[in-house]
C-alpha atoms as an extended CHARMM CRD file, in Angstrom:
* protein
*
       268  EXT
         1         1  UNK       CA            -29.8530000000       22.2820000000       14.1070000000  PROA      1               0.0000000000
         2         2  UNK       CA            -27.7220000000       23.1390000000       11.2000000000  PROA      2               0.0000000000
         3         3  UNK       CA            -29.7230000000       24.7320000000        8.6970000000  PROA      3               0.0000000000
         4         4  UNK       CA            -27.2450000000       23.7360000000        5.8860000000  PROA      4               0.0000000000
         5         5  UNK       CA            -27.7260000000       20.2260000000        6.8140000000  PROA      5               0.0000000000
         6         6  UNK       CA            -31.5580000000       20.3950000000        6.5230000000  PROA      6               0.0000000000
         7         7  UNK       CA            -31.2450000000       21.5250000000        2.8540000000  PROA      7               0.0000000000
         8         8  UNK       CA            -29.0230000000       18.3360000000        2.0050000000  PROA      8               0.0000000000
         9         9  UNK       CA            -30.7550000000       16.0230000000       -0.3390000000  PROA      9               0.0000000000
        10        10  UNK       CA            -29.7040000000       13.0400000000        1.8700000000  PROA      10              0.0000000000
        11        11  UNK       CA            -30.8410000000       14.6600000000        5.0390000000  PROA      11              0.0000000000
        12        12  UNK       CA            -34.4660000000       12.8800000000        5.2800000000  PROA      12              0.0000000000
        13        13  UNK       CA            -33.0440000000        9.3230000000        4.2260000000  PROA      13              0.0000000000
        14        14  UNK       CA            -30.5340000000        9.5670000000        7.0140000000  PROA      14              0.0000000000
        15        15  UNK       CA            -33.2110000000       10.5100000000        9.6600000000  PROA      15              0.0000000000
        16        16  UNK       CA            -34.7760000000        7.0370000000        9.4530000000  PROA      16              0.0000000000
        17        17  UNK       CA            -33.1660000000        3.7500000000        9.5950000000  PROA      17              0.0000000000
        18        18  UNK       CA            -36.0960000000        2.3080000000        7.8520000000  PROA      18              0.0000000000
        19        19  UNK       CA            -35.1220000000        4.2490000000        4.9060000000  PROA      19              0.0000000000
        20        20  UNK       CA            -31.4940000000        3.0390000000        4.6280000000  PROA      20              0.0000000000
        21        21  UNK       CA            -32.1340000000        0.3770000000        2.2990000000  PROA      21              0.0000000000
        22        22  UNK       CA            -33.6240000000        2.8930000000       -0.1950000000  PROA      22              0.0000000000
        23        23  UNK       CA            -30.6030000000        5.0870000000        0.4960000000  PROA      23              0.0000000000
        24        24  UNK       CA            -28.1580000000        2.3090000000       -0.4460000000  PROA      24              0.0000000000
        25        25  UNK       CA            -29.9390000000        1.6180000000       -3.6380000000  PROA      25              0.0000000000
        26        26  UNK       CA            -30.0080000000        5.2530000000       -4.3140000000  PROA      26              0.0000000000
        27        27  UNK       CA            -26.4080000000        5.8770000000       -3.9670000000  PROA      27              0.0000000000
        28        28  UNK       CA            -25.5690000000        2.7080000000       -5.8760000000  PROA      28              0.0000000000
        29        29  UNK       CA            -27.9150000000        3.8350000000       -8.6720000000  PROA      29              0.0000000000
        30        30  UNK       CA            -26.1300000000        7.2720000000       -8.7500000000  PROA      30              0.0000000000
        31        31  UNK       CA            -22.7430000000        5.8750000000       -8.6550000000  PROA      31              0.0000000000
        32        32  UNK       CA            -21.7070000000        5.9930000000      -12.3110000000  PROA      32              0.0000000000
        33        33  UNK       CA            -20.2670000000        2.6080000000      -11.6670000000  PROA      33              0.0000000000
        34        34  UNK       CA            -19.0830000000        0.7280000000      -13.6690000000  PROA      34              0.0000000000
        35        35  UNK       CA            -17.2110000000        3.4080000000      -15.3880000000  PROA      35              0.0000000000
        36        36  UNK       CA            -14.0810000000        5.5740000000      -15.2460000000  PROA      36              0.0000000000
        37        37  UNK       CA            -15.5160000000        8.3840000000      -13.0740000000  PROA      37              0.0000000000
        38        38  UNK       CA            -17.4360000000        7.8820000000       -9.9360000000  PROA      38              0.0000000000
        39        39  UNK       CA            -20.0470000000       10.2810000000       -9.1370000000  PROA      39              0.0000000000
        40        40  UNK       CA            -17.8620000000       12.6740000000       -6.9290000000  PROA      40              0.0000000000
        41        41  UNK       CA            -20.6380000000       15.2590000000       -6.6730000000  PROA      41              0.0000000000
        42        42  UNK       CA            -23.1490000000       12.6080000000       -4.9060000000  PROA      42              0.0000000000
        43        43  UNK       CA            -20.1860000000       11.4310000000       -2.7320000000  PROA      43              0.0000000000
        44        44  UNK       CA            -19.4880000000       14.9120000000       -1.4380000000  PROA      44              0.0000000000
        45        45  UNK       CA            -22.9780000000       15.7800000000       -0.8990000000  PROA      45              0.0000000000
        46        46  UNK       CA            -23.6580000000       12.5660000000        1.0890000000  PROA      46              0.0000000000
        47        47  UNK       CA            -20.4390000000       13.3370000000        2.8570000000  PROA      47              0.0000000000
        48        48  UNK       CA            -21.4590000000       17.0130000000        3.6960000000  PROA      48              0.0000000000
        49        49  UNK       CA            -24.6660000000       15.6740000000        5.3280000000  PROA      49              0.0000000000
        50        50  UNK       CA            -22.4480000000       14.4710000000        8.1750000000  PROA      50              0.0000000000
        51        51  UNK       CA            -20.7710000000       17.7580000000        8.8630000000  PROA      51              0.0000000000
        52        52  UNK       CA            -22.8360000000       18.3680000000       12.0240000000  PROA      52              0.0000000000
        53        53  UNK       CA            -23.1840000000       17.0440000000       15.5380000000  PROA      53              0.0000000000
        54        54  UNK       CA            -27.0170000000       15.8820000000       14.7900000000  PROA      54              0.0000000000
        55        55  UNK       CA            -25.6460000000       12.4750000000       13.5160000000  PROA      55              0.0000000000
        56        56  UNK       CA            -27.9700000000        9.6510000000       15.0420000000  PROA      56              0.0000000000
        57        57  UNK       CA            -26.4040000000        6.3580000000       16.4020000000  PROA      57              0.0000000000
        58        58  UNK       CA            -28.3150000000        4.6050000000       13.2640000000  PROA      58              0.0000000000
        59        59  UNK       CA            -26.6640000000        6.8050000000       10.8460000000  PROA      59              0.0000000000
        60        60  UNK       CA            -23.1390000000        6.2960000000       12.3600000000  PROA      60              0.0000000000
        61        61  UNK       CA            -23.5840000000        2.5490000000       12.5280000000  PROA      61              0.0000000000
        62        62  UNK       CA            -24.4180000000        2.6590000000        8.7730000000  PROA      62              0.0000000000
        63        63  UNK       CA            -21.0090000000        4.4410000000        8.1120000000  PROA      63              0.0000000000
        64        64  UNK       CA            -19.2390000000        1.7720000000       10.1730000000  PROA      64              0.0000000000
        65        65  UNK       CA            -20.9860000000       -0.9340000000        8.1620000000  PROA      65              0.0000000000
        66        66  UNK       CA            -20.1950000000        0.6390000000        4.9670000000  PROA      66              0.0000000000
        67        67  UNK       CA            -16.6400000000        1.3430000000        5.3260000000  PROA      67              0.0000000000
        68        68  UNK       CA            -16.2550000000       -2.2060000000        6.6810000000  PROA      68              0.0000000000
        69        69  UNK       CA            -17.2320000000       -3.7300000000        3.2650000000  PROA      69              0.0000000000
        70        70  UNK       CA            -14.4050000000       -5.7960000000        1.8870000000  PROA      70              0.0000000000
        71        71  UNK       CA            -13.4100000000       -5.9560000000       -1.6450000000  PROA      71              0.0000000000
        72        72  UNK       CA            -15.3020000000       -9.2290000000       -1.9910000000  PROA      72              0.0000000000
        73        73  UNK       CA            -18.3880000000       -7.3310000000       -0.8420000000  PROA      73              0.0000000000
        74        74  UNK       CA            -17.7480000000       -4.2510000000       -2.6260000000  PROA      74              0.0000000000
        75        75  UNK       CA            -15.5630000000       -5.0200000000       -5.7820000000  PROA      75              0.0000000000
        76        76  UNK       CA            -13.4730000000       -2.3490000000       -7.5790000000  PROA      76              0.0000000000
        77        77  UNK       CA            -15.7610000000       -0.4660000000      -10.1980000000  PROA      77              0.0000000000
        78        78  UNK       CA            -18.9290000000       -2.1730000000       -8.9540000000  PROA      78              0.0000000000
        79        79  UNK       CA            -21.7070000000        0.0410000000       -7.7440000000  PROA      79              0.0000000000
        80        80  UNK       CA            -21.4080000000       -1.5070000000       -4.3790000000  PROA      80              0.0000000000
        81        81  UNK       CA            -17.8220000000        0.0890000000       -4.0940000000  PROA      81              0.0000000000
        82        82  UNK       CA            -19.7090000000        3.4300000000       -3.9840000000  PROA      82              0.0000000000
        83        83  UNK       CA            -20.9700000000        2.7330000000       -0.5810000000  PROA      83              0.0000000000
        84        84  UNK       CA            -17.6400000000        2.6930000000        1.4030000000  PROA      84              0.0000000000
        85        85  UNK       CA            -16.2920000000        5.3470000000       -0.8480000000  PROA      85              0.0000000000
        86        86  UNK       CA            -18.9400000000        7.7640000000        0.3290000000  PROA      86              0.0000000000
        87        87  UNK       CA            -19.0920000000        6.5660000000        3.7480000000  PROA      87              0.0000000000
        88        88  UNK       CA            -15.4300000000        7.1550000000        4.3840000000  PROA      88              0.0000000000
        89        89  UNK       CA            -15.5800000000       10.6560000000        3.1710000000  PROA      89              0.0000000000
        90        90  UNK       CA            -18.6420000000       11.1400000000        5.5750000000  PROA      90              0.0000000000
        91        91  UNK       CA            -16.6620000000        9.9670000000        8.2940000000  PROA      91              0.0000000000
        92        92  UNK       CA            -14.1580000000       12.5890000000        7.4490000000  PROA      92              0.0000000000
        93        93  UNK       CA            -16.9080000000       15.4170000000        7.6250000000  PROA      93              0.0000000000
        94        94  UNK       CA            -18.1110000000       14.0720000000       10.9540000000  PROA      94              0.0000000000
        95        95  UNK       CA            -14.6780000000       13.8830000000       12.5210000000  PROA      95              0.0000000000
        96        96  UNK       CA            -14.9730000000       17.3190000000       14.2400000000  PROA      96              0.0000000000
        97        97  UNK       CA            -18.0650000000       16.5220000000       15.9350000000  PROA      97              0.0000000000
        98        98  UNK       CA            -17.7000000000       12.9840000000       16.8870000000  PROA      98              0.0000000000
        99        99  UNK       CA            -16.9540000000       11.6680000000       20.5240000000  PROA      99              0.0000000000
       100       100  UNK       CA            -13.4490000000       10.5480000000       20.9790000000  PROA      100             0.0000000000
       101       101  UNK       CA            -14.2270000000        6.7980000000       20.5770000000  PROA      101             0.0000000000
       102       102  UNK       CA            -15.9500000000        7.6060000000       17.2920000000  PROA      102             0.0000000000
       103       103  UNK       CA            -12.9250000000        9.7310000000       16.2830000000  PROA      103             0.0000000000
       104       104  UNK       CA            -10.4940000000        6.8880000000       16.8850000000  PROA      104             0.0000000000
       105       105  UNK       CA            -12.8320000000        4.6300000000       14.7540000000  PROA      105             0.0000000000
       106       106  UNK       CA            -12.7350000000        7.1510000000       11.9610000000  PROA      106             0.0000000000
       107       107  UNK       CA             -8.7450000000        7.2680000000       12.0840000000  PROA      107             0.0000000000
       108       108  UNK       CA             -8.5950000000        3.5640000000       12.1790000000  PROA      108             0.0000000000
       109       109  UNK       CA            -10.9230000000        3.3040000000        9.0490000000  PROA      109             0.0000000000
       110       110  UNK       CA             -8.8100000000        5.8910000000        7.2870000000  PROA      110             0.0000000000
       111       111  UNK       CA             -5.5860000000        3.9380000000        8.0130000000  PROA      111             0.0000000000
       112       112  UNK       CA             -7.2360000000        0.7870000000        6.8300000000  PROA      112             0.0000000000
       113       113  UNK       CA             -8.2500000000        2.6220000000        3.5650000000  PROA      113             0.0000000000
       114       114  UNK       CA             -4.7990000000        3.9260000000        2.9210000000  PROA      114             0.0000000000
       115       115  UNK       CA             -3.8110000000        0.2480000000        2.3070000000  PROA      115             0.0000000000
       116       116  UNK       CA             -6.7410000000       -0.9190000000        0.3560000000  PROA      116             0.0000000000
       117       117  UNK       CA             -6.1260000000       -2.8270000000       -2.8780000000  PROA      117             0.0000000000
       118       118  UNK       CA             -8.9630000000       -0.7800000000       -4.3110000000  PROA      118             0.0000000000
       119       119  UNK       CA             -7.6150000000        2.4670000000       -5.8420000000  PROA      119             0.0000000000
       120       120  UNK       CA            -10.7530000000        4.2990000000       -5.2880000000  PROA      120             0.0000000000
       121       121  UNK       CA            -10.7360000000        3.5880000000       -1.5650000000  PROA      121             0.0000000000
       122       122  UNK       CA             -7.3490000000        4.8770000000       -1.1990000000  PROA      122             0.0000000000
       123       123  UNK       CA             -8.5580000000        7.9800000000       -2.8820000000  PROA      123             0.0000000000
       124       124  UNK       CA            -11.3570000000        8.0040000000       -0.4650000000  PROA      124             0.0000000000
       125       125  UNK       CA             -8.8900000000        7.8290000000        2.3450000000  PROA      125             0.0000000000
       126       126  UNK       CA             -7.1050000000       11.0070000000        1.0600000000  PROA      126             0.0000000000
       127       127  UNK       CA            -10.3670000000       12.7760000000        0.7000000000  PROA      127             0.0000000000
       128       128  UNK       CA            -11.4400000000       11.8460000000        4.2220000000  PROA      128             0.0000000000
       129       129  UNK       CA             -8.3030000000       12.9260000000        5.6050000000  PROA      129             0.0000000000
       130       130  UNK       CA             -8.4350000000       16.4610000000        3.6280000000  PROA      130             0.0000000000
       131       131  UNK       CA            -11.9350000000       16.9890000000        5.2670000000  PROA      131             0.0000000000
       132       132  UNK       CA            -10.4030000000       16.2320000000        8.7400000000  PROA      132             0.0000000000
       133       133  UNK       CA             -7.3840000000       18.7220000000        8.0890000000  PROA      133             0.0000000000
       134       134  UNK       CA             -9.7500000000       21.2940000000        6.9570000000  PROA      134             0.0000000000
       135       135  UNK       CA            -11.4400000000       21.1550000000       10.4240000000  PROA      135             0.0000000000
       136       136  UNK       CA             -8.4080000000       20.3740000000       12.5120000000  PROA      136             0.0000000000
       137       137  UNK       CA             -5.0500000000       20.2550000000       10.9810000000  PROA      137             0.0000000000
       138       138  UNK       CA             -3.5120000000       19.2920000000       14.3040000000  PROA      138             0.0000000000
       139       139  UNK       CA             -5.4110000000       15.9370000000       14.2860000000  PROA      139             0.0000000000
       140       140  UNK       CA             -4.1600000000       15.3430000000       10.7780000000  PROA      140             0.0000000000
       141       141  UNK       CA             -0.4400000000       16.2360000000       11.8690000000  PROA      141             0.0000000000
       142       142  UNK       CA             -0.6750000000       13.9340000000       15.0450000000  PROA      142             0.0000000000
       143       143  UNK       CA             -1.9010000000       10.9870000000       12.8890000000  PROA      143             0.0000000000
       144       144  UNK       CA              0.9550000000       11.4610000000       10.3900000000  PROA      144             0.0000000000
       145       145  UNK       CA              3.4930000000       11.9590000000       13.0740000000  PROA      145             0.0000000000
       146       146  UNK       CA              2.5260000000        8.7620000000       14.6570000000  PROA      146             0.0000000000
       147       147  UNK       CA              2.5610000000        6.8150000000       11.4680000000  PROA      147             0.0000000000
       148       148  UNK       CA              5.4910000000        8.1960000000        9.4690000000  PROA      148             0.0000000000
       149       149  UNK       CA              8.4840000000        6.4580000000       11.1670000000  PROA      149             0.0000000000
       150       150  UNK       CA              6.9510000000        2.9570000000        9.9220000000  PROA      150             0.0000000000
       151       151  UNK       CA              4.7600000000        4.0920000000        7.2030000000  PROA      151             0.0000000000
       152       152  UNK       CA              4.6910000000        2.0520000000        4.0140000000  PROA      152             0.0000000000
       153       153  UNK       CA              4.5430000000        3.4120000000        0.4900000000  PROA      153             0.0000000000
       154       154  UNK       CA              0.7170000000        3.3380000000        0.3490000000  PROA      154             0.0000000000
       155       155  UNK       CA              0.6020000000        5.2780000000        3.5880000000  PROA      155             0.0000000000
       156       156  UNK       CA              3.2010000000        7.9570000000        2.5960000000  PROA      156             0.0000000000
       157       157  UNK       CA              1.2670000000        8.4870000000       -0.7190000000  PROA      157             0.0000000000
       158       158  UNK       CA             -1.9450000000        8.9260000000        1.4590000000  PROA      158             0.0000000000
       159       159  UNK       CA              0.0740000000       11.5860000000        3.5750000000  PROA      159             0.0000000000
       160       160  UNK       CA              1.1430000000       13.7090000000        0.4130000000  PROA      160             0.0000000000
       161       161  UNK       CA             -2.1450000000       13.3420000000       -1.4930000000  PROA      161             0.0000000000
       162       162  UNK       CA             -3.9690000000       14.4660000000        1.7420000000  PROA      162             0.0000000000
       163       163  UNK       CA             -1.9040000000       17.4940000000        2.3440000000  PROA      163             0.0000000000
       164       164  UNK       CA             -1.8710000000       18.6050000000       -1.4070000000  PROA      164             0.0000000000
       165       165  UNK       CA             -5.1660000000       20.2310000000       -0.6970000000  PROA      165             0.0000000000
       166       166  UNK       CA             -5.2200000000       24.0300000000       -1.1830000000  PROA      166             0.0000000000
       167       167  UNK       CA             -7.8760000000       24.8490000000        1.4240000000  PROA      167             0.0000000000
       168       168  UNK       CA             -5.5130000000       23.3350000000        4.0430000000  PROA      168             0.0000000000
       169       169  UNK       CA             -2.4240000000       25.2270000000        2.9410000000  PROA      169             0.0000000000
       170       170  UNK       CA             -3.6470000000       28.7990000000        3.5670000000  PROA      170             0.0000000000
       171       171  UNK       CA             -1.5210000000       28.7070000000        6.7780000000  PROA      171             0.0000000000
       172       172  UNK       CA              2.1230000000       28.8250000000        6.0420000000  PROA      172             0.0000000000
       173       173  UNK       CA              2.8560000000       26.5710000000        8.9870000000  PROA      173             0.0000000000
       174       174  UNK       CA              0.7250000000       23.9330000000        7.2870000000  PROA      174             0.0000000000
       175       175  UNK       CA              2.6420000000       24.1660000000        4.0670000000  PROA      175             0.0000000000
       176       176  UNK       CA              6.0740000000       23.9820000000        5.7330000000  PROA      176             0.0000000000
       177       177  UNK       CA              4.9420000000       20.8520000000        7.5300000000  PROA      177             0.0000000000
       178       178  UNK       CA              3.9620000000       19.3480000000        4.3090000000  PROA      178             0.0000000000
       179       179  UNK       CA              7.3220000000       20.0330000000        2.9090000000  PROA      179             0.0000000000
       180       180  UNK       CA              9.0260000000       18.7660000000        5.8050000000  PROA      180             0.0000000000
       181       181  UNK       CA              7.1260000000       15.4920000000        5.8370000000  PROA      181             0.0000000000
       182       182  UNK       CA              7.6910000000       15.2630000000        1.8120000000  PROA      182             0.0000000000
       183       183  UNK       CA             11.4800000000       15.6890000000        2.5560000000  PROA      183             0.0000000000
       184       184  UNK       CA             11.5360000000       12.7980000000        5.0840000000  PROA      184             0.0000000000
       185       185  UNK       CA             10.0140000000       10.6670000000        2.6810000000  PROA      185             0.0000000000
       186       186  UNK       CA             12.1890000000       11.5550000000        0.0220000000  PROA      186             0.0000000000
       187       187  UNK       CA             15.1690000000       11.0140000000        2.1870000000  PROA      187             0.0000000000
       188       188  UNK       CA             14.0170000000        7.5380000000        3.0550000000  PROA      188             0.0000000000
       189       189  UNK       CA             13.6450000000        6.7040000000       -0.6370000000  PROA      189             0.0000000000
       190       190  UNK       CA             17.1910000000        8.0710000000       -1.3540000000  PROA      190             0.0000000000
       191       191  UNK       CA             18.8010000000        6.2550000000        1.4940000000  PROA      191             0.0000000000
       192       192  UNK       CA             16.9350000000        2.8770000000        0.7250000000  PROA      192             0.0000000000
       193       193  UNK       CA             15.6430000000        2.8920000000        4.1730000000  PROA      193             0.0000000000
       194       194  UNK       CA             12.3820000000        1.4430000000        3.3590000000  PROA      194             0.0000000000
       195       195  UNK       CA             11.5230000000       -1.4180000000        1.0080000000  PROA      195             0.0000000000
       196       196  UNK       CA              9.1000000000       -0.6510000000       -1.5410000000  PROA      196             0.0000000000
       197       197  UNK       CA              7.2040000000       -3.1740000000       -3.9210000000  PROA      197             0.0000000000
       198       198  UNK       CA              7.1780000000       -1.9930000000       -7.5030000000  PROA      198             0.0000000000
       199       199  UNK       CA              3.3860000000       -1.3550000000       -7.6160000000  PROA      199             0.0000000000
       200       200  UNK       CA              3.4300000000        0.5090000000       -4.2960000000  PROA      200             0.0000000000
       201       201  UNK       CA              6.3760000000        2.5820000000       -5.2770000000  PROA      201             0.0000000000
       202       202  UNK       CA              4.7280000000        3.4680000000       -8.4080000000  PROA      202             0.0000000000
       203       203  UNK       CA              1.6680000000        4.7540000000       -6.5830000000  PROA      203             0.0000000000
       204       204  UNK       CA              3.8200000000        6.7440000000       -4.0140000000  PROA      204             0.0000000000
       205       205  UNK       CA              5.8380000000        8.1380000000       -6.8910000000  PROA      205             0.0000000000
       206       206  UNK       CA              3.0220000000        9.1470000000       -8.8990000000  PROA      206             0.0000000000
       207       207  UNK       CA              1.6360000000       11.2550000000       -5.6260000000  PROA      207             0.0000000000
       208       208  UNK       CA              5.0280000000       12.7130000000       -5.1950000000  PROA      208             0.0000000000
       209       209  UNK       CA              5.3440000000       13.8550000000       -8.9020000000  PROA      209             0.0000000000
       210       210  UNK       CA              2.4370000000       16.3230000000       -8.4390000000  PROA      210             0.0000000000
       211       211  UNK       CA              2.0300000000       17.1400000000       -4.6900000000  PROA      211             0.0000000000
       212       212  UNK       CA              5.4790000000       18.7070000000       -4.2090000000  PROA      212             0.0000000000
       213       213  UNK       CA              4.7090000000       21.4400000000       -6.7250000000  PROA      213             0.0000000000
       214       214  UNK       CA              1.5890000000       22.2260000000       -4.7990000000  PROA      214             0.0000000000
       215       215  UNK       CA              3.7030000000       22.8380000000       -1.5700000000  PROA      215             0.0000000000
       216       216  UNK       CA              6.5180000000       24.5150000000       -3.4980000000  PROA      216             0.0000000000
       217       217  UNK       CA              4.1540000000       27.0260000000       -5.0100000000  PROA      217             0.0000000000
       218       218  UNK       CA              3.2130000000       28.2090000000       -1.5270000000  PROA      218             0.0000000000
       219       219  UNK       CA              6.5090000000       28.2190000000       -0.0350000000  PROA      219             0.0000000000
       220       220  UNK       CA              9.0730000000       28.7400000000       -2.8480000000  PROA      220             0.0000000000
       221       221  UNK       CA             12.0710000000       29.4830000000       -1.0480000000  PROA      221             0.0000000000
       222       222  UNK       CA             12.0320000000       26.2980000000        1.2340000000  PROA      222             0.0000000000
       223       223  UNK       CA             10.4640000000       24.3490000000       -1.6310000000  PROA      223             0.0000000000
       224       224  UNK       CA             12.9550000000       24.9030000000       -4.3400000000  PROA      224             0.0000000000
       225       225  UNK       CA             15.7530000000       24.3890000000       -1.7110000000  PROA      225             0.0000000000
       226       226  UNK       CA             14.3430000000       20.9670000000       -1.1760000000  PROA      226             0.0000000000
       227       227  UNK       CA             13.9690000000       20.2370000000       -4.8710000000  PROA      227             0.0000000000
       228       228  UNK       CA             17.5840000000       21.4210000000       -5.3550000000  PROA      228             0.0000000000
       229       229  UNK       CA             18.6080000000       18.9530000000       -2.6170000000  PROA      229             0.0000000000
       230       230  UNK       CA             17.1730000000       15.8720000000       -4.6600000000  PROA      230             0.0000000000
       231       231  UNK       CA             17.9130000000       17.2770000000       -8.0570000000  PROA      231             0.0000000000
       232       232  UNK       CA             21.6980000000       16.5460000000       -7.8550000000  PROA      232             0.0000000000
       233       233  UNK       CA             21.2080000000       12.7620000000       -6.8840000000  PROA      233             0.0000000000
       234       234  UNK       CA             21.8980000000        9.9540000000       -9.4780000000  PROA      234             0.0000000000
       235       235  UNK       CA             18.9110000000        8.1940000000       -8.2970000000  PROA      235             0.0000000000
       236       236  UNK       CA             16.6920000000        8.1180000000      -11.4720000000  PROA      236             0.0000000000
       237       237  UNK       CA             13.6230000000        7.5330000000       -9.4010000000  PROA      237             0.0000000000
       238       238  UNK       CA             14.3920000000       10.9350000000       -7.5940000000  PROA      238             0.0000000000
       239       239  UNK       CA             15.0600000000       12.6940000000      -10.8770000000  PROA      239             0.0000000000
       240       240  UNK       CA             11.8020000000       11.5710000000      -12.3870000000  PROA      240             0.0000000000
       241       241  UNK       CA              9.9640000000       12.9830000000       -9.2260000000  PROA      241             0.0000000000
       242       242  UNK       CA             11.7150000000       16.3590000000       -9.3030000000  PROA      242             0.0000000000
       243       243  UNK       CA             11.4380000000       16.8450000000      -13.2350000000  PROA      243             0.0000000000
       244       244  UNK       CA              7.7890000000       15.9530000000      -13.0850000000  PROA      244             0.0000000000
       245       245  UNK       CA              7.1740000000       18.5480000000      -10.4050000000  PROA      245             0.0000000000
       246       246  UNK       CA              9.3430000000       21.3370000000      -12.2220000000  PROA      246             0.0000000000
       247       247  UNK       CA              7.1050000000       20.8040000000      -15.2910000000  PROA      247             0.0000000000
       248       248  UNK       CA              3.8860000000       21.6130000000      -13.5440000000  PROA      248             0.0000000000
       249       249  UNK       CA              2.4670000000       24.8610000000      -14.8930000000  PROA      249             0.0000000000
       250       250  UNK       CA              2.0360000000       26.2290000000      -11.1680000000  PROA      250             0.0000000000
       251       251  UNK       CA              5.7990000000       26.2130000000      -11.0950000000  PROA      251             0.0000000000
       252       252  UNK       CA              6.9530000000       26.6300000000      -14.6190000000  PROA      252             0.0000000000
       253       253  UNK       CA              4.9740000000       29.6710000000      -15.2370000000  PROA      253             0.0000000000
       254       254  UNK       CA              5.3480000000       31.5330000000      -11.8370000000  PROA      254             0.0000000000
       255       255  UNK       CA              8.9220000000       30.7080000000      -11.0950000000  PROA      255             0.0000000000
       256       256  UNK       CA             10.5350000000       30.1490000000      -14.3390000000  PROA      256             0.0000000000
       257       257  UNK       CA             13.9260000000       31.1290000000      -13.0150000000  PROA      257             0.0000000000
       258       258  UNK       CA             13.8040000000       28.9230000000      -10.2630000000  PROA      258             0.0000000000
       259       259  UNK       CA             12.8910000000       26.1200000000      -12.4880000000  PROA      259             0.0000000000
       260       260  UNK       CA             15.6890000000       26.7940000000      -14.8000000000  PROA      260             0.0000000000
       261       261  UNK       CA             18.1390000000       26.6630000000      -12.0180000000  PROA      261             0.0000000000
       262       262  UNK       CA             17.0640000000       23.4560000000      -10.7280000000  PROA      262             0.0000000000
       263       263  UNK       CA             17.1160000000       21.9770000000      -14.3750000000  PROA      263             0.0000000000
       264       264  UNK       CA             20.6130000000       23.1580000000      -14.7530000000  PROA      264             0.0000000000
       265       265  UNK       CA             21.7070000000       21.2150000000      -11.6220000000  PROA      265             0.0000000000
       266       266  UNK       CA             20.0200000000       18.1180000000      -12.8710000000  PROA      266             0.0000000000
       267       267  UNK       CA             21.8340000000       18.2720000000      -16.1310000000  PROA      267             0.0000000000
       268       268  UNK       CA             25.3320000000       19.2070000000      -14.7720000000  PROA      268             0.0000000000
């Protein structure tokens, strides 16, 4: 048995189905909800408890039940929302160890959460996908490649938010994939190939406004080439995305000459 798991504060609670009610109350009590910041530490610790092949069927069914909670059952900023928020991240931890049928369920729940009306659940989707990608980047890439041609704005936002995760970007191939997928999304925006609702596009734009800089920092030659491509457009949406990334300290301080060159292109 994984010695790390035995030290997890949620381990004992997850061993006995009879204690799940107590666990539910404990998590809700530690949620920090209602409030501006959920207890990310508690959510992460709970998710870490599933990073093993020891997960019993009762514990798995608990995750399925919690991730299935609708907005009516677990409203935004309510302590009950913390349950699916934690459970989805736990599914991400468990993905590597799960049997294929359970892996498919995990991906289905992540896809659903990408489109959830609750912003905190959309964040949970990105965080769960990051946990999957740290273990198996190929699985993440396969998922995104299968979705990207028909992905909506919220799904596209989930792609870039999940990929903007430094532990996954240690491999250059992963960085180049993140840039490639980002460029495809930007191309679709520029070409008007996808219909974006105002709120959905706002969410996507916010994601692109920071994620691109994370990728560019790790592959500056290819990354600044991509930014230069979209810097010369008259599309104000694109200009905002490029300008925001150029203003991030990770680029402005380390690559000041490249940043200035792109800014000149934008002002030409």
